[in-house]
PDB file of C-alpha atoms in Angstrom:
ATOM      1  CA  UNK A 120     -10.494 -10.078  -8.059  1.00 52.00           C
ATOM      2  CA  UNK A 121      -8.133  -7.068  -7.900  1.00 60.00           C
ATOM      3  CA  UNK A 122      -8.003  -5.955 -11.531  1.00 91.00           C
ATOM      4  CA  UNK A 123      -4.274  -5.410 -11.179  1.00 95.00           C
ATOM      5  CA  UNK A 124      -1.987  -8.160 -12.547  1.00 95.00           C
ATOM      6  CA  UNK A 125       1.742  -8.331 -11.855  1.00 96.00           C
ATOM      7  CA  UNK A 126       4.164 -10.475 -13.610  1.00 97.00           C
ATOM      8  CA  UNK A 127       6.138 -12.342 -12.765  1.00 97.00           C
ATOM      9  CA  UNK A 128       5.320 -13.331  -9.358  1.00 95.00           C
ATOM     10  CA  UNK A 129       8.819 -14.497  -8.480  1.00 96.00           C
ATOM     11  CA  UNK A 130      12.234 -13.388  -9.850  1.00 96.00           C
ATOM     12  CA  UNK A 131      15.825 -14.100  -9.000  1.00 96.00           C
ATOM     13  CA  UNK A 132      18.455 -12.207 -10.888  1.00 94.00           C
ATOM     14  CA  UNK A 133      22.163 -11.629 -10.652  1.00 92.00           C
ATOM     15  CA  UNK A 134      23.630  -8.354 -10.026  1.00 90.00           C
ATOM     16  CA  UNK A 135      24.724  -7.941 -13.743  1.00 89.00           C
ATOM     17  CA  UNK A 136      21.272  -9.106 -15.210  1.00 90.00           C
ATOM     18  CA  UNK A 137      18.749  -6.931 -16.888  1.00 94.00           C
ATOM     19  CA  UNK A 138      15.020  -7.829 -16.086  1.00 95.00           C
ATOM     20  CA  UNK A 139      11.592  -6.044 -16.154  1.00 97.00           C
ATOM     21  CA  UNK A 140       8.530  -6.194 -13.960  1.00 98.00           C
ATOM     22  CA  UNK A 141       5.216  -5.705 -15.676  1.00 98.00           C
ATOM     23  CA  UNK A 142       1.971  -4.309 -14.320  1.00 98.00           C
ATOM     24  CA  UNK A 143      -1.272  -4.268 -15.872  1.00 97.00           C
ATOM     25  CA  UNK A 144      -4.684  -2.828 -14.740  1.00 96.00           C
ATOM     26  CA  UNK A 145      -8.081  -3.288 -16.286  1.00 91.00           C
ATOM     27  CA  UNK A 146      -9.829  -0.793 -14.119  1.00 93.00           C
ATOM     28  CA  UNK A 147      -9.703   2.163 -16.370  1.00 93.00           C
ATOM     29  CA  UNK A 148      -7.564   3.987 -13.801  1.00 93.00           C
ATOM     30  CA  UNK A 149      -5.330   6.960 -14.769  1.00 92.00           C
ATOM     31  CA  UNK A 150      -2.753   6.712 -11.930  1.00 91.00           C
ATOM     32  CA  UNK A 151      -0.306   4.054 -11.393  1.00 93.00           C
ATOM     33  CA  UNK A 152       2.200   3.462  -8.821  1.00 93.00           C
ATOM     34  CA  UNK A 153       5.356   1.399  -7.862  1.00 95.00           C
ATOM     35  CA  UNK A 154       6.101   0.363  -4.265  1.00 94.00           C
ATOM     36  CA  UNK A 155       8.844  -1.352  -2.618  1.00 95.00           C
ATOM     37  CA  UNK A 156       8.274  -3.491   0.605  1.00 95.00           C
ATOM     38  CA  UNK A 157      11.446  -4.554   2.335  1.00 93.00           C
ATOM     39  CA  UNK A 158      11.555  -6.603   5.261  1.00 85.00           C
ATOM     40  CA  UNK A 159      10.559  -4.675   8.577  1.00 73.00           C
ATOM     41  CA  UNK A 160      10.434  -1.433   6.564  1.00 80.00           C
ATOM     42  CA  UNK A 161       7.267   0.484   5.673  1.00 82.00           C
ATOM     43  CA  UNK A 162       5.946   0.394   1.893  1.00 90.00           C
ATOM     44  CA  UNK A 163       8.021   2.811   0.106  1.00 90.00           C
ATOM     45  CA  UNK A 164       6.655   4.680  -2.770  1.00 89.00           C
ATOM     46  CA  UNK A 165       8.986   4.677  -5.740  1.00 93.00           C
ATOM     47  CA  UNK A 166       7.304   6.204  -8.659  1.00 92.00           C
ATOM     48  CA  UNK A 167       3.837   7.649  -9.574  1.00 90.00           C
ATOM     49  CA  UNK A 168       2.388   7.976 -13.006  1.00 91.00           C
ATOM     50  CA  UNK A 169      -0.762  10.099 -13.920  1.00 86.00           C
ATOM     51  CA  UNK A 170      -2.236   9.812 -17.334  1.00 87.00           C
ATOM     52  CA  UNK A 171       1.265   8.210 -18.423  1.00 85.00           C
ATOM     53  CA  UNK A 172       3.363  10.964 -17.076  1.00 85.00           C
ATOM     54  CA  UNK A 173       5.667  10.397 -14.208  1.00 85.00           C
ATOM     55  CA  UNK A 174       4.720  12.839 -11.515  1.00 82.00           C
ATOM     56  CA  UNK A 175       6.928  11.646  -8.711  1.00 75.00           C
ATOM     57  CA  UNK A 176      10.410   9.877  -8.341  1.00 76.00           C
ATOM     58  CA  UNK A 177      11.195   9.438  -4.561  1.00 75.00           C
ATOM     59  CA  UNK A 178      14.917   9.534  -5.031  1.00 84.00           C
ATOM     60  CA  UNK A 179      14.999   6.169  -6.381  1.00 92.00           C
ATOM     61  CA  UNK A 180      18.380   5.119  -7.881  1.00 93.00           C
ATOM     62  CA  UNK A 181      18.693   5.013 -11.465  1.00 93.00           C
ATOM     63  CA  UNK A 182      19.154   1.415 -11.623  1.00 95.00           C
ATOM     64  CA  UNK A 183      15.340   1.217 -11.330  1.00 96.00           C
ATOM     65  CA  UNK A 184      13.901   2.660 -14.510  1.00 95.00           C
ATOM     66  CA  UNK A 185       9.916   3.042 -14.802  1.00 95.00           C
ATOM     67  CA  UNK A 186       8.140   3.075 -18.119  1.00 96.00           C
ATOM     68  CA  UNK A 187       4.520   3.789 -18.582  1.00 95.00           C
ATOM     69  CA  UNK A 188       3.519   3.428 -22.174  1.00 94.00           C
ATOM     70  CA  UNK A 189      -0.219   3.876 -21.573  1.00 92.00           C
ATOM     71  CA  UNK A 190      -2.573   4.180 -18.684  1.00 89.00           C
ATOM     72  CA  UNK A 191      -3.132   0.563 -18.425  1.00 94.00           C
ATOM     73  CA  UNK A 192       0.533  -0.790 -18.386  1.00 96.00           C
ATOM     74  CA  UNK A 193       3.529   0.112 -16.072  1.00 97.00           C
ATOM     75  CA  UNK A 194       6.857  -1.582 -16.104  1.00 97.00           C
ATOM     76  CA  UNK A 195       9.903  -1.395 -13.767  1.00 97.00           C
ATOM     77  CA  UNK A 196      13.120  -2.016 -15.687  1.00 97.00           C
ATOM     78  CA  UNK A 197      15.982  -3.265 -13.399  1.00 96.00           C
ATOM     79  CA  UNK A 198      19.697  -3.322 -14.177  1.00 94.00           C
ATOM     80  CA  UNK A 199      22.752  -3.972 -12.129  1.00 94.00           C
ATOM     81  CA  UNK A 200      20.894  -4.250  -8.969  1.00 94.00           C
ATOM     82  CA  UNK A 201      22.429  -4.752  -5.451  1.00 94.00           C
ATOM     83  CA  UNK A 202      21.536  -7.738  -2.915  1.00 93.00           C
ATOM     84  CA  UNK A 203      19.739  -4.785  -0.814  1.00 93.00           C
ATOM     85  CA  UNK A 204      17.185  -4.460  -3.613  1.00 95.00           C
ATOM     86  CA  UNK A 205      15.585  -7.832  -2.910  1.00 96.00           C
ATOM     87  CA  UNK A 206      12.130  -6.959  -1.860  1.00 96.00           C
ATOM     88  CA  UNK A 207       8.433  -7.372  -2.748  1.00 96.00           C
ATOM     89  CA  UNK A 208       7.557  -4.715  -5.441  1.00 97.00           C
ATOM     90  CA  UNK A 209       3.950  -3.782  -5.524  1.00 96.00           C
ATOM     91  CA  UNK A 210       2.191  -2.128  -8.426  1.00 96.00           C
ATOM     92  CA  UNK A 211      -1.060  -0.121  -7.547  1.00 94.00           C
ATOM     93  CA  UNK A 212      -3.525   2.065  -9.495  1.00 93.00           C
ATOM     94  CA  UNK A 213      -6.306   4.500  -8.682  1.00 90.00           C
ATOM     95  CA  UNK A 214      -9.044   6.362 -10.502  1.00 89.00           C
ATOM     96  CA  UNK A 215      -6.790   9.609 -10.380  1.00 83.00           C
ATOM     97  CA  UNK A 216      -4.019  10.798  -8.242  1.00 79.00           C
ATOM     98  CA  UNK A 217      -5.373  11.675  -4.810  1.00 70.00           C
ATOM     99  CA  UNK A 218      -8.950  10.261  -5.621  1.00 70.00           C
ATOM    100  CA  UNK A 219     -10.171   6.728  -4.384  1.00 73.00           C
ATOM    101  CA  UNK A 220      -8.381   4.006  -2.867  1.00 86.00           C
ATOM    102  CA  UNK A 221      -5.503   2.132  -4.256  1.00 89.00           C
ATOM    103  CA  UNK A 222      -5.781  -1.234  -5.966  1.00 92.00           C
ATOM    104  CA  UNK A 223      -2.901  -3.320  -5.715  1.00 94.00           C
ATOM    105  CA  UNK A 224      -1.366  -6.276  -7.546  1.00 94.00           C
ATOM    106  CA  UNK A 225       0.036  -9.416  -5.846  1.00 92.00           C
ATOM    107  CA  UNK A 226       3.637  -8.213  -6.209  1.00 94.00           C
ATOM    108  CA  UNK A 227       6.697  -9.636  -7.472  1.00 96.00           C
ATOM    109  CA  UNK A 228       8.920 -11.101  -4.957  1.00 96.00           C
ATOM    110  CA  UNK A 229      12.506 -10.206  -6.225  1.00 96.00           C
ATOM    111  CA  UNK A 230      15.768 -11.786  -4.959  1.00 96.00           C
ATOM    112  CA  UNK A 231      19.079 -10.383  -6.355  1.00 95.00           C
ATOM    113  CA  UNK A 232      21.970 -12.844  -5.789  1.00 93.00           C
TER     114      UNK A 232
ATOM    115  CA  UNK B  96       6.011  15.396   6.124  1.00 55.00           C
ATOM    116  CA  UNK B  97       3.169  13.135   6.777  1.00 56.00           C
ATOM    117  CA  UNK B  98       3.830  10.158   8.942  1.00 88.00           C
ATOM    118  CA  UNK B  99       1.807   7.134   9.801  1.00 94.00           C
ATOM    119  CA  UNK B 100       2.688   5.500  13.084  1.00 95.00           C
ATOM    120  CA  UNK B 101       1.441   1.913  14.080  1.00 96.00           C
ATOM    121  CA  UNK B 102       2.615   1.100  17.520  1.00 94.00           C
ATOM    122  CA  UNK B 103       1.871  -2.604  17.654  1.00 95.00           C
ATOM    123  CA  UNK B 104       4.333  -4.761  15.623  1.00 93.00           C
ATOM    124  CA  UNK B 105       2.407  -7.720  16.579  1.00 95.00           C
ATOM    125  CA  UNK B 106      -1.061  -8.556  18.099  1.00 96.00           C
ATOM    126  CA  UNK B 107      -2.840 -11.836  19.125  1.00 97.00           C
ATOM    127  CA  UNK B 108      -6.551 -12.273  19.364  1.00 97.00           C
ATOM    128  CA  UNK B 109      -8.517 -15.351  20.342  1.00 97.00           C
ATOM    129  CA  UNK B 110     -10.946 -16.572  17.588  1.00 97.00           C
ATOM    130  CA  UNK B 111     -14.463 -14.931  17.745  1.00 97.00           C
ATOM    131  CA  UNK B 112     -13.188 -11.940  19.897  1.00 98.00           C
ATOM    132  CA  UNK B 113     -12.759  -8.231  18.723  1.00 98.00           C
ATOM    133  CA  UNK B 114      -9.366  -6.519  18.388  1.00 98.00           C
ATOM    134  CA  UNK B 115      -8.278  -3.007  17.810  1.00 98.00           C
ATOM    135  CA  UNK B 116      -5.384  -2.061  15.662  1.00 98.00           C
ATOM    136  CA  UNK B 117      -3.901   1.241  16.559  1.00 98.00           C
ATOM    137  CA  UNK B 118      -2.807   4.061  13.972  1.00 98.00           C
ATOM    138  CA  UNK B 119      -1.918   7.525  14.433  1.00 97.00           C
ATOM    139  CA  UNK B 120      -1.024  10.153  11.705  1.00 96.00           C
ATOM    140  CA  UNK B 121       0.608  13.445  11.563  1.00 93.00           C
ATOM    141  CA  UNK B 122      -0.754  15.872   8.879  1.00 89.00           C
ATOM    142  CA  UNK B 123      -1.055  19.620   8.545  1.00 87.00           C
ATOM    143  CA  UNK B 124      -3.511  19.245   5.783  1.00 85.00           C
ATOM    144  CA  UNK B 125      -7.499  19.464   6.529  1.00 88.00           C
ATOM    145  CA  UNK B 126      -8.312  17.134   3.794  1.00 88.00           C
ATOM    146  CA  UNK B 127      -6.983  13.690   3.801  1.00 90.00           C
ATOM    147  CA  UNK B 128      -8.219  10.149   3.689  1.00 91.00           C
ATOM    148  CA  UNK B 129      -7.386   7.116   5.838  1.00 94.00           C
ATOM    149  CA  UNK B 130      -7.077   3.642   4.698  1.00 95.00           C
ATOM    150  CA  UNK B 131      -6.629   0.219   6.148  1.00 97.00           C
ATOM    151  CA  UNK B 132      -5.223  -2.580   4.034  1.00 96.00           C
ATOM    152  CA  UNK B 133      -4.681  -6.251   4.825  1.00 97.00           C
ATOM    153  CA  UNK B 134      -1.840  -8.094   3.501  1.00 94.00           C
ATOM    154  CA  UNK B 135      -1.878 -11.985   3.740  1.00 94.00           C
ATOM    155  CA  UNK B 136       1.152 -13.953   3.145  1.00 90.00           C
ATOM    156  CA  UNK B 137       0.443 -14.244  -0.536  1.00 87.00           C
ATOM    157  CA  UNK B 138       1.530 -10.624  -0.671  1.00 87.00           C
ATOM    158  CA  UNK B 139      -1.621  -8.838  -2.232  1.00 88.00           C
ATOM    159  CA  UNK B 140      -2.733  -5.500  -0.398  1.00 91.00           C
ATOM    160  CA  UNK B 141      -6.333  -6.037   0.163  1.00 93.00           C
ATOM    161  CA  UNK B 142      -8.416  -2.858   0.863  1.00 93.00           C
ATOM    162  CA  UNK B 143     -10.587  -2.955   4.013  1.00 96.00           C
ATOM    163  CA  UNK B 144     -12.039   0.347   4.913  1.00 96.00           C
ATOM    164  CA  UNK B 145     -11.779   4.057   4.161  1.00 94.00           C
ATOM    165  CA  UNK B 146     -12.314   7.337   6.321  1.00 95.00           C
ATOM    166  CA  UNK B 147     -12.437  10.711   4.867  1.00 93.00           C
ATOM    167  CA  UNK B 148     -11.250  13.637   7.144  1.00 93.00           C
ATOM    168  CA  UNK B 149     -14.588  15.395   6.849  1.00 93.00           C
ATOM    169  CA  UNK B 150     -16.761  12.279   7.406  1.00 91.00           C
ATOM    170  CA  UNK B 151     -18.674  12.776  10.601  1.00 88.00           C
ATOM    171  CA  UNK B 152     -19.464   9.044  11.213  1.00 93.00           C
ATOM    172  CA  UNK B 153     -16.967   6.331  11.674  1.00 95.00           C
ATOM    173  CA  UNK B 154     -16.547   4.174   8.589  1.00 95.00           C
ATOM    174  CA  UNK B 155     -17.874   0.551   8.895  1.00 96.00           C
ATOM    175  CA  UNK B 156     -17.536  -2.336   6.302  1.00 95.00           C
ATOM    176  CA  UNK B 157     -18.824  -5.694   7.599  1.00 97.00           C
ATOM    177  CA  UNK B 158     -16.803  -6.792  10.417  1.00 97.00           C
ATOM    178  CA  UNK B 159     -14.338  -3.817  10.295  1.00 98.00           C
ATOM    179  CA  UNK B 160     -14.939  -0.456  11.723  1.00 97.00           C
ATOM    180  CA  UNK B 161     -12.745   2.419  11.881  1.00 97.00           C
ATOM    181  CA  UNK B 162     -12.733   4.514  15.324  1.00 97.00           C
ATOM    182  CA  UNK B 163     -11.806   7.926  13.780  1.00 96.00           C
ATOM    183  CA  UNK B 164     -10.796  10.487  16.590  1.00 96.00           C
ATOM    184  CA  UNK B 165      -9.737  13.472  14.530  1.00 94.00           C
ATOM    185  CA  UNK B 166      -8.566  15.601  17.329  1.00 94.00           C
ATOM    186  CA  UNK B 167      -6.305  12.967  18.444  1.00 95.00           C
ATOM    187  CA  UNK B 168      -5.211  12.222  14.995  1.00 96.00           C
ATOM    188  CA  UNK B 169      -5.906   8.453  15.406  1.00 97.00           C
ATOM    189  CA  UNK B 170      -7.736   5.802  13.089  1.00 97.00           C
ATOM    190  CA  UNK B 171      -7.817   2.715  14.757  1.00 98.00           C
ATOM    191  CA  UNK B 172      -9.203  -0.478  13.170  1.00 98.00           C
ATOM    192  CA  UNK B 173     -11.560  -2.565  15.054  1.00 98.00           C
ATOM    193  CA  UNK B 174     -12.297  -6.197  13.750  1.00 98.00           C
ATOM    194  CA  UNK B 175     -15.014  -7.740  15.300  1.00 97.00           C
ATOM    195  CA  UNK B 176     -15.615 -11.590  15.684  1.00 97.00           C
ATOM    196  CA  UNK B 177     -12.193 -12.521  14.553  1.00 97.00           C
ATOM    197  CA  UNK B 178     -11.674 -15.346  12.199  1.00 97.00           C
ATOM    198  CA  UNK B 179      -8.497 -17.498  11.535  1.00 97.00           C
ATOM    199  CA  UNK B 180      -8.534 -16.068   8.110  1.00 96.00           C
ATOM    200  CA  UNK B 181      -7.861 -12.682   9.592  1.00 98.00           C
ATOM    201  CA  UNK B 182      -4.415 -13.522  10.360  1.00 98.00           C
ATOM    202  CA  UNK B 183      -2.237 -11.257   8.240  1.00 97.00           C
ATOM    203  CA  UNK B 184      -0.346  -7.854   8.254  1.00 96.00           C
ATOM    204  CA  UNK B 185      -2.427  -4.872   8.649  1.00 97.00           C
ATOM    205  CA  UNK B 186      -1.407  -1.377   7.118  1.00 96.00           C
ATOM    206  CA  UNK B 187      -2.801   1.935   7.999  1.00 96.00           C
ATOM    207  CA  UNK B 188      -2.306   4.531   5.160  1.00 94.00           C
ATOM    208  CA  UNK B 189      -2.968   8.216   4.571  1.00 92.00           C
ATOM    209  CA  UNK B 190      -3.358  10.303   1.590  1.00 88.00           C
ATOM    210  CA  UNK B 191      -3.442  14.192   1.569  1.00 84.00           C
ATOM    211  CA  UNK B 192      -5.606  15.559  -0.989  1.00 75.00           C
ATOM    212  CA  UNK B 193      -3.829  18.867  -1.806  1.00 72.00           C
ATOM    213  CA  UNK B 194      -0.566  18.688  -0.256  1.00 61.00           C
ATOM    214  CA  UNK B 195       0.558  15.347  -1.313  1.00 58.00           C
ATOM    215  CA  UNK B 196      -1.322  12.921  -3.437  1.00 61.00           C
ATOM    216  CA  UNK B 197       0.692  10.076  -2.415  1.00 73.00           C
ATOM    217  CA  UNK B 198      -0.437   7.307  -0.365  1.00 81.00           C
ATOM    218  CA  UNK B 199       1.906   6.734   2.574  1.00 86.00           C
ATOM    219  CA  UNK B 200       1.773   3.697   4.817  1.00 91.00           C
ATOM    220  CA  UNK B 201       2.636   2.759   8.405  1.00 94.00           C
ATOM    221  CA  UNK B 202       5.085  -0.041   9.346  1.00 92.00           C
ATOM    222  CA  UNK B 203       2.270  -2.550   9.823  1.00 94.00           C
ATOM    223  CA  UNK B 204       0.845  -4.802  12.650  1.00 96.00           C
ATOM    224  CA  UNK B 205       1.112  -8.485  12.291  1.00 96.00           C
ATOM    225  CA  UNK B 206      -2.330  -9.990  13.595  1.00 98.00           C
ATOM    226  CA  UNK B 207      -2.339 -13.630  14.605  1.00 98.00           C
ATOM    227  CA  UNK B 208      -5.784 -15.069  15.399  1.00 98.00           C
ATOM    228  CA  UNK B 209      -5.595 -18.040  17.896  1.00 97.00           C
ATOM    229  CA  UNK B 210      -8.296 -20.940  17.754  1.00 95.00           C
TER     230      UNK B 210
END
């Protein structure tokens, strides 16, 4: 039981494709996050949303485009990705920014071919 | 910039024995939280234990305890009575309350429990 659900679990896409990752949380949290986990690298924070407003973009390339229509849903839109973008993309939520622990989804394993 | 260091890329432990996973951190903030997460091969990050910077006692959660040494800026995870299911990646993380609200992670330690 995590309360944070990510779909799809696995995704293979070509460099010219457009796809979206979805994250949904049923915990009543106000903050949501996207992380990227590449092989042999620490988790990298990509985007932070608080009450649907983006509060941080950690120099993420524009080929990654987040969307947060409400506090329960978070999307990551992908287009013209590169093979080095292949990674595990993890969504997380917390009660508020800076408060409480983060609850993570199971991640989307993305492979760019 | 805050920094989390886990110096042990991999650790082995015999089943039923205790193991300590190291974590040191760097921050100029006085208010921060320290977290440990477990990541099995399925990919999900599972919360294990939390220590606040002002907590005077070391945190404990079942078989997990956090050896918090504030002056040394270390927050080592101790797992007692290791089980085969403990084999996973373990990540230390920190969140500064005022300077930076984002949770930052170390590189992780892969723990393997041997039968």
